[in-house]
Structure formats: structure tokens, C-alpha cells
XYZ file of C-alpha atoms in Angstrom:
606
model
C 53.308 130.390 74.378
C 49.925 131.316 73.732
C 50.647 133.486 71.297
C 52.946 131.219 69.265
C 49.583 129.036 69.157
C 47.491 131.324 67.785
C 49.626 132.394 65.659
C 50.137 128.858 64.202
C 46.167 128.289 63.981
C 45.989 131.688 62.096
C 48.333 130.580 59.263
C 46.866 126.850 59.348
C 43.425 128.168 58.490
C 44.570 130.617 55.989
C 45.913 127.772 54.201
C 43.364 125.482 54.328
C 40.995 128.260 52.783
C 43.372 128.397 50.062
C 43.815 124.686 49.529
C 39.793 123.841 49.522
C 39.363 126.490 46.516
C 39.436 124.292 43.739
C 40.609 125.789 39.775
C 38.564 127.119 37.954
C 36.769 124.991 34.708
C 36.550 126.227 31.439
C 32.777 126.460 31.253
C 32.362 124.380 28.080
C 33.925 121.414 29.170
C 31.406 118.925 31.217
C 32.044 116.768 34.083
C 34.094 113.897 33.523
C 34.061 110.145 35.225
C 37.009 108.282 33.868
C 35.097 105.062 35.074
C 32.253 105.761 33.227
C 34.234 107.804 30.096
C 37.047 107.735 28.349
C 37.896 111.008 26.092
C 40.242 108.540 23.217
C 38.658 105.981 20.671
C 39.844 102.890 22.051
C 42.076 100.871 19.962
C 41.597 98.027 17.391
C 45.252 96.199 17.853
C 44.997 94.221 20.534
C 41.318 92.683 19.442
C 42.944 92.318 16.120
C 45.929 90.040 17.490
C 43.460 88.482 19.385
C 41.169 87.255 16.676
C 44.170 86.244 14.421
C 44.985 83.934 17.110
C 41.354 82.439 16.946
C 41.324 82.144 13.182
C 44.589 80.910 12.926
C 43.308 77.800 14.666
C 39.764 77.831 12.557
C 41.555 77.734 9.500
C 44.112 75.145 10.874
C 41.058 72.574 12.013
C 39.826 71.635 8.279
C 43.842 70.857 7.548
C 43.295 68.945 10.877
C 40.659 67.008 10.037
C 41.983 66.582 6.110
C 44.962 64.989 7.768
C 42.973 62.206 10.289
C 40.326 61.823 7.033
C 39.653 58.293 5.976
C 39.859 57.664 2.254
C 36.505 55.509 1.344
C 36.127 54.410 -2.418
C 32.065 55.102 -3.087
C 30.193 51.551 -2.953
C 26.777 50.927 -5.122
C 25.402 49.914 -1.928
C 21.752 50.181 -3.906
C 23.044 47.854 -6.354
C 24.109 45.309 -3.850
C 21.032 44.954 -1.865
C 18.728 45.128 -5.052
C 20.992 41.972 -6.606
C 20.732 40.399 -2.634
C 16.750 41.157 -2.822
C 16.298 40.141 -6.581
C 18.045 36.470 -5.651
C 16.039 36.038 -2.444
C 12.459 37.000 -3.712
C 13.110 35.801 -7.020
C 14.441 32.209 -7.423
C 16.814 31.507 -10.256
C 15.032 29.656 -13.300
C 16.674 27.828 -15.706
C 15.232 27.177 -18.521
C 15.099 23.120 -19.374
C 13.674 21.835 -22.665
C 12.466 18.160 -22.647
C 11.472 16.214 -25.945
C 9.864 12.822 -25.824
C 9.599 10.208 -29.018
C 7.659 7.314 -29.047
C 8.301 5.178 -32.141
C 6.774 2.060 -33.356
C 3.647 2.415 -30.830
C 0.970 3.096 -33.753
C -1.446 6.055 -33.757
C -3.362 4.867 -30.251
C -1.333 6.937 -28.180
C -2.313 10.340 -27.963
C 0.891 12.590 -27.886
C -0.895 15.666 -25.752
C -2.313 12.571 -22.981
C 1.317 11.384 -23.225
C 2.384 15.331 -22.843
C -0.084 15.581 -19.460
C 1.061 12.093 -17.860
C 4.672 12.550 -17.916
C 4.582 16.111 -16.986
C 2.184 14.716 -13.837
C 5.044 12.034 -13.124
C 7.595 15.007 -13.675
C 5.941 16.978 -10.924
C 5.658 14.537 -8.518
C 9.445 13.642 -8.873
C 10.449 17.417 -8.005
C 11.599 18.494 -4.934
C 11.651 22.037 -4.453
C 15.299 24.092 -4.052
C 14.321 27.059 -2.002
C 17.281 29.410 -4.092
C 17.231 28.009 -7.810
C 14.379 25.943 -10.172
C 13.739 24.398 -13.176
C 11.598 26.391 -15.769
C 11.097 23.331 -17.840
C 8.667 22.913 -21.177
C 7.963 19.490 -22.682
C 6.738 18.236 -26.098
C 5.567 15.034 -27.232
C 6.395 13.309 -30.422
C 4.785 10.025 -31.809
C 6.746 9.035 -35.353
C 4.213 7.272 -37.226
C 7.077 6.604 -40.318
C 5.090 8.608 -42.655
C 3.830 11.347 -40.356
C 4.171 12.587 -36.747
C 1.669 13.592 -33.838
C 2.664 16.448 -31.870
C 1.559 17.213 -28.531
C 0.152 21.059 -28.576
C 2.965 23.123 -26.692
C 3.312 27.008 -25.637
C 6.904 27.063 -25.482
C 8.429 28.908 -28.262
C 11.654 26.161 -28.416
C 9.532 23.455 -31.015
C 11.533 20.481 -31.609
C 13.705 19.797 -34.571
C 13.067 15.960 -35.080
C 11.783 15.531 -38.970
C 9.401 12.396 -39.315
C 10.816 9.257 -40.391
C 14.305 10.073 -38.969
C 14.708 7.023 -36.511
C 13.077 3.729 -36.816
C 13.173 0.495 -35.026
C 15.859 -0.984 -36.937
C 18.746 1.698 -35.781
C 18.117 0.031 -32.135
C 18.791 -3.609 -33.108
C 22.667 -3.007 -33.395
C 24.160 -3.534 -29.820
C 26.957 -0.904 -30.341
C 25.686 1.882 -28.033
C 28.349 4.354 -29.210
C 27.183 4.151 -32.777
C 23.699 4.572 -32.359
C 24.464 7.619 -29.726
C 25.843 8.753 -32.307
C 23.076 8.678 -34.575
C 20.672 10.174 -32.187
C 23.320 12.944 -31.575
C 22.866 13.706 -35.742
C 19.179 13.655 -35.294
C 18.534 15.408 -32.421
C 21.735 17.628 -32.633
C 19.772 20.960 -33.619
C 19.945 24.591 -32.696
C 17.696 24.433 -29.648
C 19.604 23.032 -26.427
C 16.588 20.810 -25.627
C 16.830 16.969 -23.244
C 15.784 13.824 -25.762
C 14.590 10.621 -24.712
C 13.331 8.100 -27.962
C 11.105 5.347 -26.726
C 11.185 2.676 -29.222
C 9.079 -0.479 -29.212
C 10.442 -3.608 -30.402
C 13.484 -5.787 -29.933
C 15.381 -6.274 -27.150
C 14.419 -4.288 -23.546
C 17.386 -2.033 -22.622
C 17.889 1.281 -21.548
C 21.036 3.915 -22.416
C 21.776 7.489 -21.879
C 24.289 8.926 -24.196
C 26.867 11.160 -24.025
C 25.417 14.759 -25.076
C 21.465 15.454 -24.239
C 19.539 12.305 -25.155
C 19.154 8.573 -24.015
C 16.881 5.707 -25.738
C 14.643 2.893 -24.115
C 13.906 0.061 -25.854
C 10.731 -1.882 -24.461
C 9.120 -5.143 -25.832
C 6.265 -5.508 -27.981
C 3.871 -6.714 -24.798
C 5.179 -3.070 -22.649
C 2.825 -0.837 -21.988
C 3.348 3.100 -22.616
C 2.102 3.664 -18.693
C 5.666 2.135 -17.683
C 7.311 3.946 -20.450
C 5.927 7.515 -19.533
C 7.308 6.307 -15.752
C 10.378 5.627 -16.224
C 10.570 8.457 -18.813
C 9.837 10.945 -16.275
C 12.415 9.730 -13.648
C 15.271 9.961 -16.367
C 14.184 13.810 -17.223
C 14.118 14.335 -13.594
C 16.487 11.781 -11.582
C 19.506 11.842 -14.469
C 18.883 15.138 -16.771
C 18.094 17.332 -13.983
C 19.928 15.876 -11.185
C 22.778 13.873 -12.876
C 22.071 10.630 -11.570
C 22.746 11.655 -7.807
C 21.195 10.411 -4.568
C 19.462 13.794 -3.407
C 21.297 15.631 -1.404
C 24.548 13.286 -1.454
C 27.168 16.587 -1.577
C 26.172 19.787 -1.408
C 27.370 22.617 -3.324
C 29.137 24.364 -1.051
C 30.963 21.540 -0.034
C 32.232 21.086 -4.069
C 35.775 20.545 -4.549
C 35.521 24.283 -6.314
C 37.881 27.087 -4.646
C 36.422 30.791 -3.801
C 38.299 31.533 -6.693
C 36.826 29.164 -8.908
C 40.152 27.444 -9.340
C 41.380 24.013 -8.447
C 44.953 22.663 -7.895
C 44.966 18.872 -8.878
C 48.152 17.910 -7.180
C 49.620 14.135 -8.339
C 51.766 12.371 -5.992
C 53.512 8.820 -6.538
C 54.622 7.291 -2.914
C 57.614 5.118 -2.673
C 57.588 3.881 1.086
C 60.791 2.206 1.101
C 63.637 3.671 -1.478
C 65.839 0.758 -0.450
C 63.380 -1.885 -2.129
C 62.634 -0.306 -5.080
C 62.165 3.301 -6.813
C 59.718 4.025 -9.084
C 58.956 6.831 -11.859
C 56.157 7.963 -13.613
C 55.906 9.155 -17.395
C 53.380 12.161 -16.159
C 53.568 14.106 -19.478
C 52.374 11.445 -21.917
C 49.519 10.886 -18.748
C 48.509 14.809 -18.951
C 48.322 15.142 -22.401
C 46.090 12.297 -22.849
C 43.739 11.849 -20.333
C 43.426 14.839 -17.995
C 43.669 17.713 -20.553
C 40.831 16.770 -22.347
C 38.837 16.506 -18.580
C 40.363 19.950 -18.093
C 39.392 21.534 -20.949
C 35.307 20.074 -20.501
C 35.513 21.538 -16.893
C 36.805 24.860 -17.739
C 33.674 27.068 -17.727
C 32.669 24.974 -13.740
C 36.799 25.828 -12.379
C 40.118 26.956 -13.523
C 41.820 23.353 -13.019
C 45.762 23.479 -12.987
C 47.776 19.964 -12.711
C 51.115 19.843 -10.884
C 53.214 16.413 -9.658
C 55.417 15.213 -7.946
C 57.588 11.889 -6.626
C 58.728 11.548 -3.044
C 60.261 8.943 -0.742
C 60.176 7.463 2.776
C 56.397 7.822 2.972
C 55.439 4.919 5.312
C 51.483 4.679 5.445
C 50.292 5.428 9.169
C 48.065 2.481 9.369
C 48.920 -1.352 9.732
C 47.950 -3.885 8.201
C 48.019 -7.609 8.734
C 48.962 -11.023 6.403
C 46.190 -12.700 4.589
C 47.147 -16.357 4.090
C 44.047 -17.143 2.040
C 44.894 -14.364 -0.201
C 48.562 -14.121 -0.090
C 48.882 -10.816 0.902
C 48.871 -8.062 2.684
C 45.325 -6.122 3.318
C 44.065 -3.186 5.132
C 40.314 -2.536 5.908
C 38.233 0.413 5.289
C 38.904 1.112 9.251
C 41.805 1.428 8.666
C 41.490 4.421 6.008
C 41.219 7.518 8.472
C 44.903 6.695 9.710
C 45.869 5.826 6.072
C 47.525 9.045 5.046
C 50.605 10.197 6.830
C 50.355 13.398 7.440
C 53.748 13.833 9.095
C 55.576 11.713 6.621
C 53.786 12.689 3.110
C 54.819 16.374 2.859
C 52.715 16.881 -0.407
C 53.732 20.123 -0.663
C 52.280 22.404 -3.509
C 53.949 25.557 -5.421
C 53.305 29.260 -4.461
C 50.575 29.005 -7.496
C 48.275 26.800 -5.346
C 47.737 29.388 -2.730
C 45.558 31.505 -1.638
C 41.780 30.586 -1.851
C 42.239 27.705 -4.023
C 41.119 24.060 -3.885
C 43.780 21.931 -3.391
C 43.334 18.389 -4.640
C 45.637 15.515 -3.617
C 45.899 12.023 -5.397
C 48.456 9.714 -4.467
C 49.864 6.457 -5.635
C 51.234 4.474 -2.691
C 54.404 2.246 -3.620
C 54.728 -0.059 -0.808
C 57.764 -1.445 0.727
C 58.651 -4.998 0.000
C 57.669 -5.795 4.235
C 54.433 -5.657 3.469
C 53.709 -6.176 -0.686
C 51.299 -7.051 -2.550
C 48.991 -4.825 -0.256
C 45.069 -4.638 -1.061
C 42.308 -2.938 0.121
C 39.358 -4.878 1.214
C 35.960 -4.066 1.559
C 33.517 -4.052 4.230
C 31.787 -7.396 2.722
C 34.800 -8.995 2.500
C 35.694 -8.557 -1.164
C 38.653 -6.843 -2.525
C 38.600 -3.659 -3.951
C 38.747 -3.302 -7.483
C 40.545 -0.066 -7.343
C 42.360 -0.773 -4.634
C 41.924 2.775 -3.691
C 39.693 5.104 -1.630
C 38.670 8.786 -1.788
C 38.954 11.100 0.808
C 35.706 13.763 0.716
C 37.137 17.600 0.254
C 40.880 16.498 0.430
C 41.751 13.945 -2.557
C 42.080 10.154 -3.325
C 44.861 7.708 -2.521
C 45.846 4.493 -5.022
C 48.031 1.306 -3.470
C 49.605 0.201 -6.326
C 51.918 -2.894 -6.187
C 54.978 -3.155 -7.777
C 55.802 -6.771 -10.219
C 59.056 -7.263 -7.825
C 56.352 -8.368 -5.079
C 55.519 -11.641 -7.082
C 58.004 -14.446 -6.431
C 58.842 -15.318 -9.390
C 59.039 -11.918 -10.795
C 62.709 -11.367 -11.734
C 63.640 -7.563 -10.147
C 66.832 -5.977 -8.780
C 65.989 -4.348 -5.504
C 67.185 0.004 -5.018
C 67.021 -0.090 -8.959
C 64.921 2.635 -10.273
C 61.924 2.238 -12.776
C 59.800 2.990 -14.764
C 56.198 2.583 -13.633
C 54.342 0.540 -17.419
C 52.208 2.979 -19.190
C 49.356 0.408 -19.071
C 49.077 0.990 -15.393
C 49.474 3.977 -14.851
C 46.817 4.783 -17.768
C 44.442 2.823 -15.515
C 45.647 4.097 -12.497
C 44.762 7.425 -13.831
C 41.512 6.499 -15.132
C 40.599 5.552 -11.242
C 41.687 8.577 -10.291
C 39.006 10.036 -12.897
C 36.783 8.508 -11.507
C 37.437 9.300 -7.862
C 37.584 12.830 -9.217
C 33.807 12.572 -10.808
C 32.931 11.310 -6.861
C 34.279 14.133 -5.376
C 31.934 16.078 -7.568
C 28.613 14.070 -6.198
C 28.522 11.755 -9.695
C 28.819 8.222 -9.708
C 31.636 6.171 -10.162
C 29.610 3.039 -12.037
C 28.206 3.679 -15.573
C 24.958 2.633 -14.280
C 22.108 4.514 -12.921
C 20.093 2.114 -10.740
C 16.394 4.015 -10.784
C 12.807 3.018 -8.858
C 11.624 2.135 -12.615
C 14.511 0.480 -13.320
C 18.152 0.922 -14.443
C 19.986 3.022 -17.123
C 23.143 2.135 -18.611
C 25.433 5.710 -18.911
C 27.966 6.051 -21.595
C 31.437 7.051 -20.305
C 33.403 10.091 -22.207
C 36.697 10.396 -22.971
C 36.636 13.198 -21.304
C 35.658 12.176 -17.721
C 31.986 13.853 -17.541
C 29.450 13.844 -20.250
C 27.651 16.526 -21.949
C 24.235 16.841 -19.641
C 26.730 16.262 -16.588
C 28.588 19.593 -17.377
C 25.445 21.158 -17.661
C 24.366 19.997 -14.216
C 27.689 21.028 -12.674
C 27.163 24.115 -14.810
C 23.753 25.051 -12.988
C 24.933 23.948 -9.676
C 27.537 26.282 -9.305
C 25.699 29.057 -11.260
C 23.180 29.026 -8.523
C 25.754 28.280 -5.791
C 27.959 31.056 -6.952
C 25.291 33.792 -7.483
C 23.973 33.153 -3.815
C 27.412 33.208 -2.563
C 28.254 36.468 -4.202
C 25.272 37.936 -2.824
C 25.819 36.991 0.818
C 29.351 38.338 0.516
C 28.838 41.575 -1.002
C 25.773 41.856 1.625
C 28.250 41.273 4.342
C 31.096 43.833 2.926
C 28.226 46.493 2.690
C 27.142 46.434 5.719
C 30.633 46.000 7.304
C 31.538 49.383 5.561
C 28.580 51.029 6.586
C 28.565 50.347 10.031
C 32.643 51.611 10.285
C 32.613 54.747 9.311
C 36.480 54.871 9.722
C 36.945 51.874 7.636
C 39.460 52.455 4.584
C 37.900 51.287 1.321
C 40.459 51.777 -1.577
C 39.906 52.444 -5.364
C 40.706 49.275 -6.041
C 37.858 47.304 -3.802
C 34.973 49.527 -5.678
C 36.412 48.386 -8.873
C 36.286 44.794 -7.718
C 32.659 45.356 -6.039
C 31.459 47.198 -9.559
C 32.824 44.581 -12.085
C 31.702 41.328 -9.080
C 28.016 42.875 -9.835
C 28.378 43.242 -13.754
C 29.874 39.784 -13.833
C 26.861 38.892 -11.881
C 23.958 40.541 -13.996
C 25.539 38.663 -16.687
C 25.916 35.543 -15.134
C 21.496 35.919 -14.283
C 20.927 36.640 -17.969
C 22.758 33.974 -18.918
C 21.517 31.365 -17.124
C 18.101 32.839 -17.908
C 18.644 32.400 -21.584
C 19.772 28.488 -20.845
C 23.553 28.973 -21.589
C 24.571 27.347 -18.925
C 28.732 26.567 -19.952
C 28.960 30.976 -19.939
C 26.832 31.460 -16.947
C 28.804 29.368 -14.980
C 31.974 31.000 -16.160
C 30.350 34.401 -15.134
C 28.701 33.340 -11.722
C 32.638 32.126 -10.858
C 33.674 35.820 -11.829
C 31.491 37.209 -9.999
C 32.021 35.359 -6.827
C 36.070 35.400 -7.127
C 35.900 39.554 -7.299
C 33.766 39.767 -4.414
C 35.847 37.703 -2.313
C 38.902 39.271 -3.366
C 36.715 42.315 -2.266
C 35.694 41.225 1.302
C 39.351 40.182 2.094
C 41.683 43.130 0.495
C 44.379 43.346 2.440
C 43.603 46.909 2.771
C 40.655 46.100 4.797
C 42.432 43.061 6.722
C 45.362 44.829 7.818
C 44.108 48.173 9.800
C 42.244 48.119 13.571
C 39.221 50.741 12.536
C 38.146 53.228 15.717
C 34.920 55.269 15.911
C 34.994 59.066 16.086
C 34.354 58.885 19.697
C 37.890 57.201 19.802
C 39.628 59.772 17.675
C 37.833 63.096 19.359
C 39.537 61.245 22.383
C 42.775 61.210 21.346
C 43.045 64.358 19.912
C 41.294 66.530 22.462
C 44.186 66.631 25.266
C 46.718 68.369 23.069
C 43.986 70.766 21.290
C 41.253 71.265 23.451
C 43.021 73.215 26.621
C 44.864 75.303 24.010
C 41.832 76.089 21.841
C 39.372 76.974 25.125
C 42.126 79.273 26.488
C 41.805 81.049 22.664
C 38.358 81.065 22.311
C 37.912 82.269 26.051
C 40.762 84.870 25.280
C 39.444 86.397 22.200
C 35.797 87.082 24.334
C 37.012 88.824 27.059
C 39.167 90.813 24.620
C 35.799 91.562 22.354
C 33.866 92.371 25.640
C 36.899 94.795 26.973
C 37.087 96.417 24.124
C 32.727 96.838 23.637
C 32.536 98.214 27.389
C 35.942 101.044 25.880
C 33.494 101.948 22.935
C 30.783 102.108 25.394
C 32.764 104.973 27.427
C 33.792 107.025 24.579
C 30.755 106.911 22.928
C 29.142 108.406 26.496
C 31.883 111.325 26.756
C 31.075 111.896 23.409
C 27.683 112.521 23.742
C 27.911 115.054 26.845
C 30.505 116.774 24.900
C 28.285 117.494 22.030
C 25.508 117.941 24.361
C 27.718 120.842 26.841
C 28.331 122.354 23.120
């Protein structure tokens, strides 16, 4: 046994000797740590994969952000807020020409004294407007018959009047119309200038005409103190304020759409069809009285007519039997529940929509229960008119059928015809209800501190001066109101960055502001009739503007909003990328790193 053992240990040692003697190594070959070396160039394919990945989604985030991109017409956002600042700093002037003739006082009065006093009672009489003014100039004429005084005057508008044109007699004649006429040939010139002849002699009375110029005719014993007075309060009171209690309606409550258009919308009433059915001859009506109105109003609003006749419309109100007047009569309490709102379906056509005033007059037909019906006034009187007027919604007439008389002769659920005469006047009330609605007065008399002023009526509803005063009214109104609405839309659109703003809203925006610019050198240049017409351009674009439906019709979100809805479907994805494509540029810089150190011991063992 013990020499099996040894034996064994012999041969284990012999082999261990022989398994500890390591190969030999080529002597030019150095020694080699595949942790720290690597003897291959390591390979660009999978970093390339890698980084087409990553650019594959850079390229793919501008198409990204194309696709969620908000389309936003360019907006003259300068322009805007320098028309916003120019109408704030800057009040509107219009430019007002005044021209005062004294006949028949002799050479005592001194035409530039004259000139100082009436501008002092001028200035007292003006109230300042805190958006729009009066740039007025004033010149003094005394007619002498053979020669004239002339009050000394900077403005470059002189007056036209040639000496010797009106005298004394021309006022005698009590036909107003025919001597407005003649002032209208003498003072008709080129220059738009505000005439007032003060003529001594004959009998006292006071008129203003129907284009730009009134007369006063005071006794021999007046003196020209009074006349300068009450001269300065018609310049002021009638010229410049058409004959309105300050204040009485204010412009923005003017029966004037945002468009600048107006719906005038006729109605005739018959309460009971069983009693009796009435017609209207509305044509003949149109033609003759309300175009012409139309046509004078057309640079103020774009004024469409449209009519209509319905039945079973019952008034809402009640009213009670008069014995002393043998009839029917309703108060002025009584007017709020007038109308019958869920009875009178004055509907309009599809053309009266949108931002457009809508204007109702009615004629109420009533029932033979309670007929003749008449409206009676707060001191007891009846009403004229027999009608009322209902501020920013229209005017109602109660007009009473001849079948309600007894001993009218009429055949009850016949239909007719109501008599031309009537309705003419009916119409003419309604005129007049119209001019109301506007701030004017309904009376052709202007009842002043110095005293009163008759005012011619025109066949056309509203005089010359009155259009002008309407004219500047909304002029100034509509400039102010474009302003504020553009100022809103701009800063709306530049405080959503995500808001869409179409081709079609710049357009609007760009021509609102031209329309404007034109409508300020207009009305700076004293053409009031196209500034008017502008201002109402301008205003109508930029609220078509402000309420596109483009704008109207979308819920806007920030960017924080988007980034939040977008990021849980990109931004795991994209980190996992971006992290892959480092480690993969980092793996493959520590390869290079090891190849580049086996290279350099192999050069250096060389």
C-alpha cells in the first residue's frame, strides 16, 4: 500500500510541473487585458441605428408641431392703438362756420363788438363733450343797403353775402316757405357756413328754415343786446345741438344698428277679424312719404321698410268707458302693458337679422267691444295722435275705424280699405315719432331761454342742419365705438396666443381702419353727410371683426394645455430614445477607448 501511494504522488507532481509551465509568447506581442483592450475597431452599426431612431423623431417634431399650429392672420396692432390714442388725446373737431347779418340797424353797431359779444354768449352756452367739439369761426355782417361792415375774421371760409341782397321788405310777407327760400338763394354759396339775418322792422317773429339759416325779425324799439342773445342760443341750442334738451338720448342709445342699418317694420292690428278687416294701400304710402325720409337719412343708416297685416291682436291693457266723452280711453299707465307681446307676433324677414335695428310701428284696429278708443293724457286731455312711442323698440297708433260711429252705415267681417287721407296722416305721426326716437322734437317749435323759434317742417321728415347734427353725432359716436372695439379684438388676440384669426378678419380689421382715417379727414374738412357714411363703415367691419364666427365658435387653450396633452403618448417614447441613443454613444466611446490603448502598446512593443 505504501508503495501504490507514492507512486501516485510521484505521477501527481510530475503533472502538475507540467501543467504550471505556461506556452511560450511570441516576444513581440505585449500583454493583453481584454477589459482594458480590445484588438478590433469597434463597429459603427449599431450607433448608426441608434441615432436614426433619434432623428427620425427630430425630424418628425417640426411636422408635429406644423400639424397642432394655429393659423393667425397678421393684425396692424400699431395701427389700432395709434387710431385708439389719436381719438383719446385728440378730440374730434368739426369744423362749424357761423355768419351773422344785421340789417336795417344803421352804421352804430360795430360788426367786430357784435363779432366779440356773441362769440362771449356762444362760449358761455357750450358745454364741453369730453370725445368730440366744435371748431367753430364766426363773422359779422351789418348791410348798410349801399355798403357792408365786416367784422375782421382769421378764418379762411369769408362769407358769400353781396351787399344789398336782403332788405326789410322780403320779411313783411308772412309766407315763411317763400322767404326761406330766398335766404336759401342768398346764402346758398360754396362754403357750408350756419346763417342767421337779424332784420329790424315790422313784425317780431322768429323762423329757422329748412337748410342752414333762420331770420329774426325784432321791432324798431329792440335793442341789438337781445338780438346778439338770442342769436347766440340759436347757433348753439338749434345749429349745434338741433333743438334738443341736453342730454335727452344719448348716442349710443340711437335707434342706429352696429351695422349702421335699420329695419322699419309697419304693422296694421286688427283685434277682432269678426268686426271688421282692414287693409292698407302701403305702396302709394312708401313711395310718397318714407322714401324721400329714406333717402335724406342714408349717409346716418341703411334704412329698409318692410309691412305687414295681422289679426287677433287683442291689446294687453284695459281700458274703461268714458261717458263724458263717449268712448273708450286708456291712460298713459296703461302704456307699458299696451303691446301684446304674446299675441302681436311682429315677426320680421331673415333680412332684419343679425346686428340690425329693428323698428316696430303699429296701427291698432280695435274691436267693436271697445271702439272709438283714445288715448288720454296725464292732464286730462286727449291725445292728438292718439299714439305713443316706445324708446329703442318703435311706436304704436290706435286708429278707429268709421263703423264705430252710430250712424256710420258699415257691414261687420267685410274687408276694407283703410282712406288714403288717414293713413297719409297716420304715417306722418309715425314720422314724427320716428324724428323722437332720434332725440328731435316732435313740435315745429323750439321753446328757448330768449325766447321761441318757429322750425320749418320738410317733406322729408328732418331738415338740412338736422342731418348734419345726426351726421356729427354718429361720426363721433361711431369713430369712438370703432376704436373701443378694435382695442378690445387686439388685445383679445394678443393675450391668446392659440386664438385662430383668419384672412378674412385682417381684411375686415385693415379696411375698418382705412374707412376710419377717412371718416377723421372727413369730418375734419366739415363734410359731414360722407363722414358719417365712413364712420358707419368703419364701425360695421370692426364688429363684423370682433364677432367672426371663426373666433366665436372655437374654445382657445394655452400651450401649457397642449404640451399636456401631447406629452403622455410622446414623452415616455422619446426619453427611452434619447436615453437609448447615449448609452449607445457612451458604449461605443469607452470600445474606441480600448482599441485605441492596444493600439498604442502594440506600436510601442514594435
Amino acid at each position: 500500500m505504501a508503495e501504490i501511494s507514492e507512486a501516485h504522488d510521484s505521477d501527481s507532481s510530475k503533472l502538475h510541473e507540467s501543467g504550471s509551465e505556461a506556452p511560450p509568447r511570441p516576444d513581440s506581442e505585449p500583454d493583453f487585458d481584454p477589459k482594458l483592450m480590445r484588438k478590433t475597431k469597434p463597429g459603427l452599426k449599431r450607433l448608426f441605428l441608434t441615432f436614426s431612431v433619434l432623428f427620425s423623431f427630430l425630424l418628425g417634431f417640426p411636422f408635429l408641431w406644423k400639424s397642432v399650429e394655429i393659423y393667425r392672420s397678421p393684425l396692424p396692432f400699431r395701427e389700432i392703438d395709434s387710431l385708439s390714442t389719436q381719438l383719446r388725446s385728440d378730440n374730434l373737431h368739426f369744423p362749424l362756420h357761423f355768419h351773422a347779418l344785421f340789417v336795417g340797424f344803421g352804421p352804430d353797431p360795430d360788426p367786430d363788438q357784435l363779432r366779440r359779444s356773441i362769440l362771449s354768449e356762444i362760449t358761455k352756452l357750450t358745454s364741453q363733450n369730453p370725445k368730440c367739439s366744435n371748431n367753430y369761426t364766426l363773422s359779422v355782417t351789418v348791410d348798410l343797403g349801399s355798403r357792408c361792415l365786416r367784422s375782421p375774421t382769421s378764418s379762411p371760409h369769408s362769407s358769400s353775402y353781396q351787399c344789398g341782397s336782403i332788405s326789410a321788405t322780403d320779411f313783411v310777407q308772412n309766407d315763411d316757405v317763400a322767404v326761406d327760400e330766398r335766404l336759401a338763394s342768398v346764402f346758398g354759396g360754396k362754403t357750408k357756413e350756419y346763417s342767421v339775418a337779424v332784420v329790424k322792422g315790422g313784425s317780431e317773429r322768429a323762423v329757422v328754415g329748412k337748410h342752414r339759416h333762420a331770420w329774426m325779425v325784432v321791432g324798431d324799439g329792440s335793442e341789438v343786446e337781445v338780438a346778439v342773445v338770442k342769436v347766440a342760443e340759436l347757433l348753439v341750442k338749434v345749429f349745434i345741438n338741433g333743438g334738443r334738451d341736453e342730454g335727452s338720448i344719448r348716442n349710443e342709445f340711437m335707434p342706429v344698428g352696429a351695422d349702421g342699418k335699420i329695419v322699419l317694420s309697419f304693422n296694421l292690428l286688427n283685434a277682432d277679424p269678426l268686426d271688421w278687416v282692414y287693409d292698407w294701400d302701403f305702396e302709394k304710402i312708401d313711395d310718397t312719404l318714407l322714401a324721400p325720409m329714406i333717402e335724406a337719412l342714408a349717409p346716418v343708416a341703411n334704412i329698409s321698410v318692410e309691412s305687414q297685416v295681422l289679426y287677433h291682436t287683442p291689446k294687453a291693457s284695459f281700458s274703461y268707458w268714458n261717458q263724458k266723452l263717449e268712448s273708450y280711453v286708456f291712460s298713459t299707465k296703461d302704456l307699458p302693458f299696451f303691446v301684446n307681446s304674446n299675441e302681436w307676433h311682429l315677426d320680421t324677414s331673415i333680412a332684419a337679422g343679425g346686428r340690425s335695428k329693428i323698428l316696430q310701428f303699429a296701427v291698432y284696429v280695435p274691436s267693436a267691444k271697445e271702439c272709438p278708443l283714445l288715448l288720454q293724457l296725464p292732464n286730462g286731455e286727449i291725445s292728438k295722435t292718439n299714439g305713443f312711442i316706445s324708446p329703442m323698440w318703435g311706436g304704436v297708433i290706435v286708429w278707429n275705424p268709421r263703423g264705430c260711429l252710430k250712424d256710420s252705415e258699415f257691414e261687420p267681417g267685410a274687408k276694407n280699405i283703410i282712406p288714403i287721407q288717414d293713413l297719409e296722416n297716420m304715417f306722418e305721426v309715425f314720422i314724427g315719432q320716428f324724428r323722437q326716437l332720434f332725440g328731435f322734437k316732435s313740435v315745429n317749435v323750439y321753446a328757448g331761454a330768449s325766447g321761441d323759434w318757429d322750425l320749418l317742417p320738410s317733406e322729408r321728415g328732418f331738415t338740412k342742419w338736422e342731418l348734419e347734427v345726426l351726421s356729427r353725432q354718429q361720426t363721433c359716436f361711431n369713430l369712438h365705438s370703432c376704436a373701443t372695439t378694435l382695442g378690445s379684438l387686439s388685445r383679445l388676440v394678443q393675450s391668446l396666443p392659440r386664438m385662430i384669426i383668419m384672412d378674412e378678419i385682417g381684411k375686415q380689421v385693415k379696411f375698418s381702419l382705412e374707412a376710419a382715417k377717412l371718416a377723421l379727414s372727413n369730418a375734419s374738412s366739415g363734410v359731414y353727410e360722407s363722414s358719417a357714411a365712413s364712420s358707419s363703415q368703419a364701425r360695421s367691419l370692426a364688429e363684423d371683426a370682433f364677432f367672426h364666427p371663426s373666433i366665436m365658435s372655437v374654445s382657445y387653450y394655452s400651450f401649457e394645455h397642449c404640451f399636456a396633452v401631447y406629452s403622455p403618448f410622446f414623452l415616455p417614447v422619446s426619453m427611452h430614445v434619447v436615453l437609448a441613443a447615449l448609452r449607445e454613444f457612451r458604449r461605443y466611446k469607452q470600445e474606441k477607448a480600448k482599441y485605441l490603448v492596444w493600439k498604442a502598446k502594440a506600436n510601442t512593443a514594435s
